[in-house]
Short mmCIF file of C-alpha atoms and ligand atoms in Angstrom, two decimals:
data_model
loop_
_atom_site.label_atom_id
_atom_site.label_comp_id
_atom_site.label_asym_id
_atom_site.label_seq_id
_atom_site.Cartn_x
_atom_site.Cartn_y
_atom_site.Cartn_z
CA MET T 1016 68.64 -100.73 71.93
CA SER T 1017 65.67 -99.93 69.64
CA HIS T 1018 63.19 -97.22 70.76
CA PRO T 1019 60.00 -98.82 72.17
CA LEU T 1020 56.80 -98.16 70.21
CA ILE T 1021 54.29 -95.64 71.74
CA ILE T 1022 51.78 -98.65 72.49
CA GLN T 1023 54.64 -100.23 74.40
CA ARG T 1024 55.37 -97.37 76.41
CA VAL T 1025 51.78 -97.00 77.78
CA LYS T 1026 51.50 -97.78 81.54
CA GLY T 1027 47.98 -97.96 83.02
CA PRO T 1028 44.78 -96.92 81.36
CA PHE T 1029 45.92 -93.71 79.46
CA TYR T 1030 48.95 -93.12 77.45
CA CYS T 1031 50.17 -90.71 80.25
CA GLU T 1032 49.96 -91.05 83.95
CA TYR T 1033 49.32 -87.40 84.28
CA GLU T 1034 45.83 -87.87 82.56
CA GLY T 1035 44.72 -89.87 85.77
CA TYR T 1036 46.11 -87.54 88.34
CA SER T 1037 44.14 -86.12 91.14
CA PRO T 1038 43.54 -82.27 91.00
CA ALA T 1039 46.22 -81.61 93.57
CA GLN T 1040 48.73 -83.85 91.65
CA ARG T 1041 47.94 -82.05 88.47
CA LYS T 1042 48.24 -78.56 90.08
CA LYS T 1043 51.61 -79.54 91.56
CA ALA T 1044 52.93 -80.58 88.33
CA GLN T 1045 51.63 -77.46 86.58
CA VAL T 1046 53.15 -75.08 89.08
CA GLU T 1047 56.50 -76.77 88.72
CA LYS T 1048 56.62 -76.10 85.02
CA MET T 1049 55.30 -72.67 85.45
CA ARG T 1050 58.04 -71.81 87.98
CA TYR T 1051 60.60 -72.93 85.53
CA LEU T 1052 59.16 -70.90 82.77
CA VAL T 1053 58.85 -67.86 84.80
CA GLU T 1054 62.21 -67.99 86.64
CA LYS T 1055 64.37 -69.62 84.19
CA VAL T 1056 63.03 -68.99 80.63
CA LEU T 1057 61.25 -65.62 80.41
CA PRO T 1058 64.11 -63.52 81.96
CA ASN T 1059 66.06 -64.55 78.85
CA SER T 1060 63.67 -63.10 76.42
CA PRO T 1061 64.31 -59.27 76.14
CA PHE T 1062 60.75 -58.72 74.82
CA TYR T 1063 59.06 -60.39 77.92
CA ARG T 1064 61.66 -59.16 80.36
CA GLU T 1065 60.56 -55.68 79.45
CA ARG T 1066 56.94 -56.15 79.28
CA LEU T 1067 55.92 -58.63 81.95
CA PRO T 1068 55.67 -58.14 85.76
CA LEU T 1069 57.84 -61.20 86.39
CA GLY T 1070 57.84 -60.55 90.11
CA ARG T 1071 54.13 -60.54 90.25
CA ILE T 1072 53.41 -63.89 88.63
CA HIS T 1073 52.46 -66.22 91.40
CA CYS T 1074 52.50 -69.73 89.98
CA ASP T 1075 50.44 -71.42 92.65
CA SER T 1076 47.47 -68.86 92.37
CA ASP T 1077 44.32 -69.52 90.29
CA TYR T 1078 45.18 -66.97 87.60
CA PRO T 1079 48.98 -66.69 87.59
CA PHE T 1080 49.14 -64.48 84.41
CA ALA T 1081 46.38 -62.23 85.25
CA ASP T 1082 48.52 -59.17 85.40
CA CYS T 1083 50.36 -59.83 82.02
CA PRO T 1084 49.35 -58.17 78.78
CA ILE T 1085 47.48 -60.10 76.28
CA VAL T 1086 49.39 -60.61 72.98
CA SER T 1087 48.05 -61.47 69.43
CA ALA T 1088 50.08 -63.14 66.68
CA ASN T 1089 50.31 -59.71 65.01
CA ASP T 1090 51.90 -58.23 68.09
CA LEU T 1091 54.49 -60.86 68.28
CA ARG T 1092 55.43 -60.92 64.65
CA PRO T 1093 57.98 -58.04 64.68
CA HIS T 1094 59.89 -59.79 67.56
CA ILE T 1095 60.38 -62.97 65.89
CA SER T 1096 62.86 -63.75 63.06
CA PRO T 1097 63.05 -62.88 60.26
CA GLN T 1098 61.71 -59.44 61.49
CA GLY T 1099 63.30 -59.36 64.82
CA ARG T 1100 64.83 -61.52 67.54
CA ASP T 1101 64.09 -59.94 70.94
CA LEU T 1102 61.18 -62.39 71.81
CA LEU T 1103 63.81 -65.28 71.42
CA THR T 1104 65.72 -66.45 74.55
CA THR T 1105 68.97 -67.74 72.74
CA ASP T 1106 70.99 -67.22 69.62
CA ASP T 1107 71.41 -70.97 69.12
CA PRO T 1108 70.53 -71.64 65.50
CA GLY T 1109 69.20 -75.24 66.17
CA HIS T 1110 65.48 -75.01 65.56
CA ILE T 1111 62.89 -75.52 62.90
CA VAL T 1112 61.20 -72.68 61.04
CA PHE T 1113 57.64 -73.17 60.36
CA GLN T 1114 54.94 -70.97 58.76
CA SER T 1115 51.81 -69.71 60.34
CA GLY T 1116 49.15 -68.55 58.00
CA GLY T 1117 49.46 -68.73 54.19
CA THR T 1118 50.71 -65.33 53.30
CA THR T 1119 53.20 -63.97 50.71
CA GLY T 1120 56.32 -61.78 51.19
CA VAL T 1121 57.64 -61.87 54.76
CA PRO T 1122 56.68 -65.42 56.18
CA LYS T 1123 54.89 -65.40 59.42
CA THR T 1124 56.90 -67.85 61.30
CA SER T 1125 56.80 -69.93 64.54
CA LEU T 1126 60.04 -71.46 65.80
CA PHE T 1127 60.44 -74.86 67.55
CA THR T 1128 63.57 -76.42 68.80
CA TYR T 1129 64.09 -80.18 68.14
CA ALA T 1130 63.43 -80.86 71.90
CA GLU T 1131 60.05 -78.90 71.76
CA MET T 1132 59.12 -80.99 68.63
CA GLU T 1133 59.71 -84.23 70.92
CA MET T 1134 57.14 -82.74 73.22
CA ILE T 1135 54.69 -81.96 70.25
CA ASN T 1136 54.97 -85.65 69.40
CA GLU T 1137 54.01 -86.41 73.06
CA CYS T 1138 50.76 -84.50 72.46
CA ASN T 1139 50.15 -86.48 69.37
CA ALA T 1140 50.94 -89.73 71.00
CA ARG T 1141 48.43 -88.93 73.93
CA GLY T 1142 45.78 -87.76 71.35
CA PHE T 1143 46.11 -90.65 69.08
CA TYR T 1144 46.01 -93.13 71.96
CA ALA T 1145 42.99 -91.36 73.57
CA SER T 1146 41.12 -91.28 70.11
CA GLY T 1147 41.66 -95.04 69.62
CA LEU T 1148 44.54 -95.44 67.02
CA LYS T 1149 45.59 -99.02 67.10
CA LYS T 1150 48.99 -100.61 65.78
CA SER T 1151 46.81 -102.62 63.21
CA ASP T 1152 45.49 -99.37 61.55
CA ARG T 1153 46.47 -98.59 58.05
CA VAL T 1154 46.64 -94.85 57.95
CA ALA T 1155 46.57 -92.58 54.94
CA ASN T 1156 48.45 -89.35 56.06
CA LEU T 1157 46.91 -86.36 54.06
CA TRP T 1158 48.39 -83.74 56.24
CA ALA T 1159 50.02 -80.50 54.88
CA VAL T 1160 53.44 -80.89 53.76
CA GLY T 1161 55.98 -78.39 52.40
CA SER T 1162 55.91 -74.46 52.31
CA LEU T 1163 57.13 -74.58 56.01
CA TYR T 1164 54.07 -76.42 57.23
CA MET T 1165 54.47 -78.41 60.44
CA THR T 1166 51.70 -81.00 60.44
CA PHE T 1167 52.84 -83.81 57.95
CA ILE T 1168 56.27 -83.99 59.45
CA HIS T 1169 55.27 -84.84 62.92
CA MET T 1170 52.15 -86.92 61.92
CA HIS T 1171 54.43 -89.21 60.01
CA ARG T 1172 56.71 -89.44 62.95
CA ILE T 1173 53.89 -90.37 65.31
CA PHE T 1174 52.42 -93.01 62.94
CA SER T 1175 55.88 -94.54 62.64
CA GLU T 1176 56.25 -94.52 66.53
CA TYR T 1177 52.85 -96.24 66.78
CA GLY T 1178 54.16 -98.87 64.37
CA CYS T 1179 51.03 -98.82 62.25
CA MET T 1180 51.14 -99.14 58.42
CA THR T 1181 51.25 -95.65 57.10
CA PHE T 1182 50.87 -94.14 53.64
CA PRO T 1183 52.63 -90.71 53.31
CA PHE T 1184 50.41 -89.04 50.61
CA SER T 1185 50.37 -85.61 52.11
CA ASN T 1186 47.86 -83.03 50.81
CA HIS T 1187 49.38 -83.00 47.39
CA THR T 1188 48.59 -86.53 46.07
CA PRO T 1189 45.78 -86.66 43.48
CA ALA T 1190 42.66 -88.23 44.95
CA ASP T 1191 42.45 -91.07 42.25
CA PHE T 1192 45.91 -92.22 43.28
CA VAL T 1193 44.93 -92.12 47.04
CA GLY T 1194 41.73 -94.01 46.15
CA THR T 1195 43.67 -96.69 44.28
CA VAL T 1196 46.16 -97.16 46.97
CA ALA T 1197 43.63 -97.11 49.58
CA LYS T 1198 41.64 -99.89 48.01
CA MET T 1199 44.77 -101.94 47.12
CA PHE T 1200 45.91 -101.85 50.68
CA GLN T 1201 42.54 -101.76 52.56
CA VAL T 1202 43.40 -98.41 54.13
CA ASN T 1203 41.02 -98.04 57.14
CA CYS T 1204 41.85 -94.78 58.50
CA PHE T 1205 42.22 -91.30 56.98
CA SER T 1206 44.13 -88.53 58.78
CA GLY T 1207 44.51 -84.87 57.60
CA ILE T 1208 42.82 -81.48 57.47
CA THR T 1209 39.09 -81.98 57.57
CA SER T 1210 38.22 -80.62 54.21
CA VAL T 1211 41.24 -82.29 52.42
CA VAL T 1212 40.04 -85.62 53.83
CA LEU T 1213 36.35 -84.99 52.80
CA ASN T 1214 37.20 -83.88 49.31
CA THR T 1215 39.64 -86.67 48.58
CA LEU T 1216 37.08 -89.27 49.77
CA ARG T 1217 34.35 -87.36 47.76
CA LYS T 1218 36.38 -87.43 44.67
CA VAL T 1219 37.20 -91.07 44.80
CA ASP T 1220 33.45 -91.90 45.50
CA GLU T 1221 32.29 -89.66 42.54
CA VAL T 1222 34.42 -91.83 40.02
CA GLN T 1223 33.48 -95.10 41.62
CA PRO T 1224 30.49 -94.71 43.84
CA GLY T 1225 30.60 -97.07 46.95
CA SER T 1226 34.07 -98.07 46.27
CA ILE T 1227 35.79 -96.71 49.31
CA LYS T 1228 34.98 -97.69 52.84
CA ILE T 1229 36.99 -96.64 55.90
CA GLU T 1230 36.54 -96.98 59.67
CA LYS T 1231 38.23 -94.05 61.18
CA VAL T 1232 38.82 -90.29 60.41
CA TYR T 1233 41.38 -88.36 62.48
CA PHE T 1234 40.95 -84.80 61.49
CA GLY T 1235 42.19 -81.35 62.54
CA GLY T 1236 43.09 -77.94 61.34
CA GLU T 1237 39.47 -76.75 61.16
CA HIS T 1238 36.15 -77.37 62.52
CA ILE T 1239 34.00 -80.42 61.47
CA TYR T 1240 30.38 -79.85 60.96
CA GLU T 1241 27.79 -82.28 61.96
CA ALA T 1242 26.62 -82.64 58.16
CA ASP T 1243 30.18 -83.75 57.42
CA ARG T 1244 30.31 -86.41 60.19
CA ILE T 1245 27.10 -87.78 58.95
CA GLU T 1246 28.55 -87.97 55.39
CA LEU T 1247 31.73 -89.50 56.63
CA ARG T 1248 29.64 -92.25 58.68
CA ASP T 1249 26.89 -92.79 56.07
CA ARG T 1250 28.74 -92.47 52.78
CA PHE T 1251 32.17 -93.66 53.75
CA GLY T 1252 31.60 -95.99 56.78
CA ALA T 1253 33.56 -93.98 59.35
CA GLN T 1254 32.56 -95.25 62.83
CA GLN T 1255 35.04 -92.97 64.53
CA VAL T 1256 35.56 -89.28 63.59
CA LEU T 1257 37.83 -87.68 66.21
CA ALA T 1258 40.39 -84.76 66.45
CA PRO T 1259 43.67 -86.32 68.21
CA GLY T 1260 44.83 -82.73 68.54
CA TYR T 1261 43.50 -79.21 68.39
CA GLY T 1262 46.05 -76.45 68.42
CA THR T 1263 47.74 -73.72 66.54
CA VAL T 1264 51.26 -73.44 65.25
CA ASP T 1265 51.64 -70.10 66.88
CA SER T 1266 50.72 -71.57 70.19
CA TRP T 1267 50.86 -75.37 70.86
CA TYR T 1268 48.45 -78.23 71.04
CA LEU T 1269 45.69 -77.28 73.24
CA GLY T 1270 43.41 -80.08 73.39
CA TYR T 1271 42.73 -83.72 72.36
CA GLN T 1272 39.57 -85.79 71.96
CA CYS T 1273 38.93 -89.28 73.50
CA GLY T 1274 36.26 -91.81 72.34
CA HIS T 1275 33.67 -89.96 74.69
CA CYS T 1276 34.18 -86.61 73.14
CA THR T 1277 31.26 -85.34 71.09
CA ASN T 1278 31.72 -82.59 68.36
CA GLY T 1279 33.72 -79.54 69.75
CA ILE T 1280 34.64 -81.04 73.22
CA PHE T 1281 38.34 -81.62 74.06
CA HIS T 1282 40.54 -82.55 76.99
CA ALA T 1283 42.96 -79.81 77.74
CA PHE T 1284 46.70 -80.48 77.57
CA ASP T 1285 46.83 -78.59 80.87
CA ASP T 1286 50.27 -79.89 81.81
CA MET T 1287 51.65 -78.23 78.87
CA VAL T 1288 49.54 -75.16 78.27
CA HIS T 1289 47.86 -72.96 80.79
CA LEU T 1290 44.45 -72.02 79.24
CA GLU T 1291 42.36 -69.03 80.08
CA VAL T 1292 38.86 -68.31 78.77
CA LEU T 1293 38.41 -64.58 78.94
CA HIS T 1294 35.26 -62.24 78.41
CA GLU T 1295 35.41 -60.81 74.95
CA GLU T 1296 34.67 -57.29 76.02
CA THR T 1297 36.09 -57.03 79.76
CA GLN T 1298 38.96 -59.55 79.45
CA LYS T 1299 38.00 -60.82 82.81
CA HIS T 1300 38.10 -64.69 83.51
CA CYS T 1301 35.05 -66.55 82.55
CA LYS T 1302 33.45 -68.94 85.03
CA PRO T 1303 33.20 -72.55 84.13
CA ASP T 1304 30.69 -73.13 81.23
CA GLU T 1305 30.64 -69.38 80.51
CA VAL T 1306 31.71 -68.64 76.78
CA GLY T 1307 34.76 -66.35 76.04
CA ILE T 1308 37.81 -66.24 74.05
CA LEU T 1309 40.62 -68.80 74.28
CA HIS T 1310 44.00 -67.56 75.64
CA ALA T 1311 47.12 -69.69 75.95
CA THR T 1312 50.35 -69.68 77.86
CA VAL T 1313 52.64 -72.50 76.70
CA LEU T 1314 54.78 -74.15 79.41
CA GLU T 1315 56.79 -76.07 77.07
CA ARG T 1316 58.21 -73.50 74.61
CA PHE T 1317 61.68 -72.17 75.73
CA LEU T 1318 63.17 -70.80 72.50
CA MET T 1319 60.00 -68.62 71.59
CA PRO T 1320 58.17 -68.36 74.87
CA ILE T 1321 54.20 -67.68 74.38
CA VAL T 1322 52.41 -65.93 77.32
CA ARG T 1323 48.88 -65.00 77.30
CA PHE T 1324 48.45 -65.47 73.62
CA LYS T 1325 44.99 -64.82 72.19
CA VAL T 1326 44.25 -68.00 70.36
CA GLY T 1327 40.95 -66.29 69.24
CA ASP T 1328 38.55 -69.31 69.22
CA LYS T 1329 35.45 -68.90 71.24
CA ALA T 1330 35.40 -71.69 73.99
CA ARG T 1331 34.13 -72.62 77.58
CA MET T 1332 35.70 -74.67 80.10
CA LEU T 1333 33.28 -77.32 81.22
CA SER T 1334 32.51 -78.10 84.93
CA ARG T 1335 31.78 -81.73 84.33
CA ARG T 1336 34.42 -84.57 84.10
CA CYS T 1337 34.69 -86.86 81.10
CA ASP T 1338 33.25 -90.42 81.45
CA CYS T 1339 36.58 -91.79 79.99
CA GLY T 1340 38.03 -91.35 83.48
CA ARG T 1341 40.71 -89.00 82.42
CA THR T 1342 40.86 -86.13 84.87
CA THR T 1343 42.29 -83.46 82.64
CA PRO T 1344 39.65 -80.66 82.19
CA LEU T 1345 37.21 -80.62 79.36
CA PHE T 1346 36.53 -77.48 77.09
CA GLU T 1347 34.18 -76.88 74.29
CA LEU T 1348 35.29 -75.17 71.20
CA LEU T 1349 32.53 -72.79 69.61
CA GLY T 1350 34.10 -71.39 66.44
CA ARG T 1351 36.17 -68.27 65.94
CA GLY T 1352 35.84 -65.04 67.75
CA ASP T 1353 34.14 -62.15 65.91
CA ASP T 1354 36.95 -60.92 63.94
CA MET T 1355 38.02 -63.93 62.07
CA LEU T 1356 36.83 -66.62 59.80
CA ARG T 1357 38.18 -69.87 58.97
CA ILE T 1358 37.86 -70.73 55.25
CA GLY T 1359 39.21 -74.13 54.49
CA TYR T 1360 42.13 -74.13 56.93
CA ASP T 1361 43.03 -70.57 56.21
CA SER T 1362 42.27 -67.91 58.93
CA LEU T 1363 41.03 -64.64 57.47
CA ASP T 1364 40.90 -61.74 59.85
CA TYR T 1365 39.18 -58.75 59.35
CA LYS T 1366 42.27 -56.57 59.74
CA THR T 1367 44.04 -58.31 56.98
CA MET T 1368 40.99 -57.69 54.71
CA GLN T 1369 41.14 -54.11 55.72
CA GLU T 1370 44.69 -53.96 54.61
CA LEU T 1371 43.65 -55.16 51.23
CA ILE T 1372 40.93 -52.59 51.02
CA VAL T 1373 43.49 -49.85 51.55
CA LYS T 1374 45.48 -51.18 48.67
CA PHE T 1375 42.33 -51.64 46.64
CA LYS T 1376 41.20 -47.93 46.99
CA LYS T 1377 37.78 -48.23 45.33
CA SER T 1378 35.87 -48.99 48.66
CA ASN T 1379 35.27 -46.94 51.64
CA GLY T 1380 36.62 -49.53 54.24
CA SER T 1381 33.03 -50.79 55.26
CA LEU T 1382 33.27 -54.53 54.82
CA GLN T 1383 31.13 -57.42 56.03
CA MET T 1384 32.76 -61.00 55.64
CA GLU T 1385 30.35 -63.90 55.86
CA LYS T 1386 31.19 -67.53 55.86
CA LYS T 1387 28.56 -69.95 54.56
CA ARG T 1388 28.52 -73.63 53.96
CA LYS T 1389 27.31 -75.00 50.70
CA ASP T 1390 27.22 -78.69 49.71
CA GLY T 1391 29.76 -79.39 52.46
CA LYS T 1392 32.31 -76.62 51.32
CA ASP T 1393 33.20 -73.31 52.73
CA LEU T 1394 31.90 -70.11 50.84
CA LEU T 1395 33.26 -66.76 51.65
CA ILE T 1396 31.18 -63.66 50.87
CA LEU T 1397 32.65 -60.27 51.01
CA ARG T 1398 30.31 -57.25 50.98
CA LEU T 1399 32.08 -53.94 50.31
CA GLU T 1400 30.57 -50.43 50.18
CA THR T 1401 31.64 -48.40 47.15
CA GLN T 1402 30.71 -45.01 45.37
CA ASN T 1403 31.62 -46.56 41.97
CA PRO T 1404 28.55 -47.08 39.40
CA GLN T 1405 27.26 -50.60 38.95
CA SER T 1406 28.95 -50.68 35.47
CA ASP T 1407 32.35 -50.92 37.26
CA HIS T 1408 31.27 -53.72 39.75
CA ASP T 1409 32.32 -56.66 37.60
CA ASP T 1410 35.76 -55.37 36.94
CA MET T 1411 36.20 -54.50 40.50
CA THR T 1412 35.16 -57.91 41.72
CA ARG T 1413 37.69 -59.37 39.35
CA ASP T 1414 40.48 -57.09 40.53
CA PHE T 1415 39.68 -57.42 44.32
CA ILE T 1416 39.67 -61.17 44.09
CA GLU T 1417 42.98 -61.11 42.37
CA LEU T 1418 44.43 -58.93 44.94
CA LEU T 1419 43.07 -61.28 47.70
CA LEU T 1420 44.31 -64.44 46.19
CA LYS T 1421 47.83 -62.83 45.48
CA GLU T 1422 48.11 -62.16 49.15
CA ARG T 1423 46.41 -65.48 50.31
CA PRO T 1424 48.15 -68.35 48.45
CA SER T 1425 46.58 -70.98 50.63
CA LEU T 1426 43.23 -69.71 49.81
CA ARG T 1427 43.90 -69.60 46.05
CA GLU T 1428 45.17 -73.38 46.35
CA PHE T 1429 41.84 -74.33 48.13
CA ILE T 1430 39.69 -72.82 45.43
CA SER T 1431 41.73 -74.26 42.57
CA LYS T 1432 41.46 -77.66 44.11
CA GLY T 1433 37.85 -77.27 44.63
CA THR T 1434 38.19 -77.61 48.45
CA VAL T 1435 36.35 -74.26 49.08
CA TRP T 1436 33.96 -72.44 46.65
CA PRO T 1437 35.38 -69.42 44.76
CA VAL T 1438 34.99 -66.09 46.65
CA THR T 1439 31.80 -64.03 46.20
CA VAL T 1440 31.94 -60.25 46.13
CA GLU T 1441 28.96 -57.94 46.60
CA TRP T 1442 29.09 -53.97 46.19
CA TRP T 1443 26.93 -52.13 48.47
CA LYS T 1444 26.04 -48.40 48.32
CA PRO T 1445 27.84 -46.34 51.15
CA GLY T 1446 26.06 -46.71 54.44
CA THR T 1447 23.94 -49.52 53.39
CA LEU T 1448 25.71 -52.59 55.14
CA PRO T 1449 23.72 -54.19 57.95
CA GLN T 1450 24.43 -52.63 61.25
CA ASN T 1451 23.68 -53.86 64.78
CA PRO T 1452 20.37 -52.23 65.58
CA LYS T 1453 21.27 -51.53 69.08
CA THR T 1454 24.73 -50.22 68.89
CA GLY T 1455 24.67 -49.18 65.23
CA LYS T 1456 28.07 -50.94 64.65
CA LEU T 1457 28.70 -52.51 61.39
CA ILE T 1458 28.13 -56.22 61.67
CA ARG T 1459 31.63 -57.10 60.40
CA VAL T 1460 31.74 -60.91 60.54
CA ILE T 1461 29.13 -63.52 60.12
CA ASP T 1462 30.01 -67.10 60.73
CA SER T 1463 26.68 -68.65 59.37
CA ILE T 1464 27.33 -72.18 60.42
CA SER T 1465 28.98 -72.07 63.79
ZN1 ZN C 1169 37.53 -88.43 77.82
#
């Protein structure tokens, strides 16, 4: 028997019945999954067995994981293969190794079993259905492929399951070829990392202005700015610009947009992920509508469980419900936390930049990172303090950028493809970088557009 297409599997107004459940029904479903995770899965992970107070996790309480330590991607790294294995619950080799973050040397990995990938596809099915993908759509798939990236593979799967016409370009196809095919086949929908979609469309339009018009953009991987939305609408005709899934490869899909979601607003996948918004300083739970840092406990990852993971994005849970009728909670994303910048779809954190400075040796370690938006593209400005005379600065800039791009091949690729601006480096005298006037702390990261 053939597998029914996604659209044929839909019963009721939403892709999944859960999306219309009452709060009590949702809570029951969540508690069941949490119990399974806490009782059957986590005890098999030596890492969590040692660190978590498993007996004190009360799945039916409001904050079941409140007593558990918070972990970052860097905390988990030594416990995941290839560096270690004690976070894993089994030695079964049947899983896929994806990379998280574009670094050289030992890859940062995130492991998913085939069954978990099926659940990832469920997220996508729910997200694409909510954001209005139709079987009649003709979709250019521009997601990242190769180098252990996850997105292209499962996006292709979901377009196939939708039964729509799909064009597997990936992020590697030259824009002129994408443009030629898109015009020939009247492709009406582009899907991919925001900057890749935008730049592909821009390049096609530069050669033949007005030649490419589309109806829908399904983006992800990075924030979309209001100016980009306006450009997609006014220059390329896109009436619908939505993110069918927001998430990280280190955690899971965390949210999805429906046709009623404005910029930055998402429905939570709260049957698959337990989300917590915590105060940046105190790590106490924020009230609804209060801004904090997003943390995730994934209820669907059994090979490499993820408990109280610091996603790092700023967010707030909204107290209102969505007009679409889905009862799943809404949250608003408000950019990265204070220690990280998203350049293109590379996340550059302050700690990584500090490690580079240690290698570089000619700066005192005071650094300010700023992200600006210029002509619709990201620009990274690095301000470093140095004792060296001005006559050295040009050489130092060249050497530091070389070091940075060697460590961050994805950033190098974005720059060489023109997706982001080349990095700017400024040299400041020791003690002169701007400080917070109240605390005297160095202003480390500025996200000028969020
Ligand atoms: Zn909605």
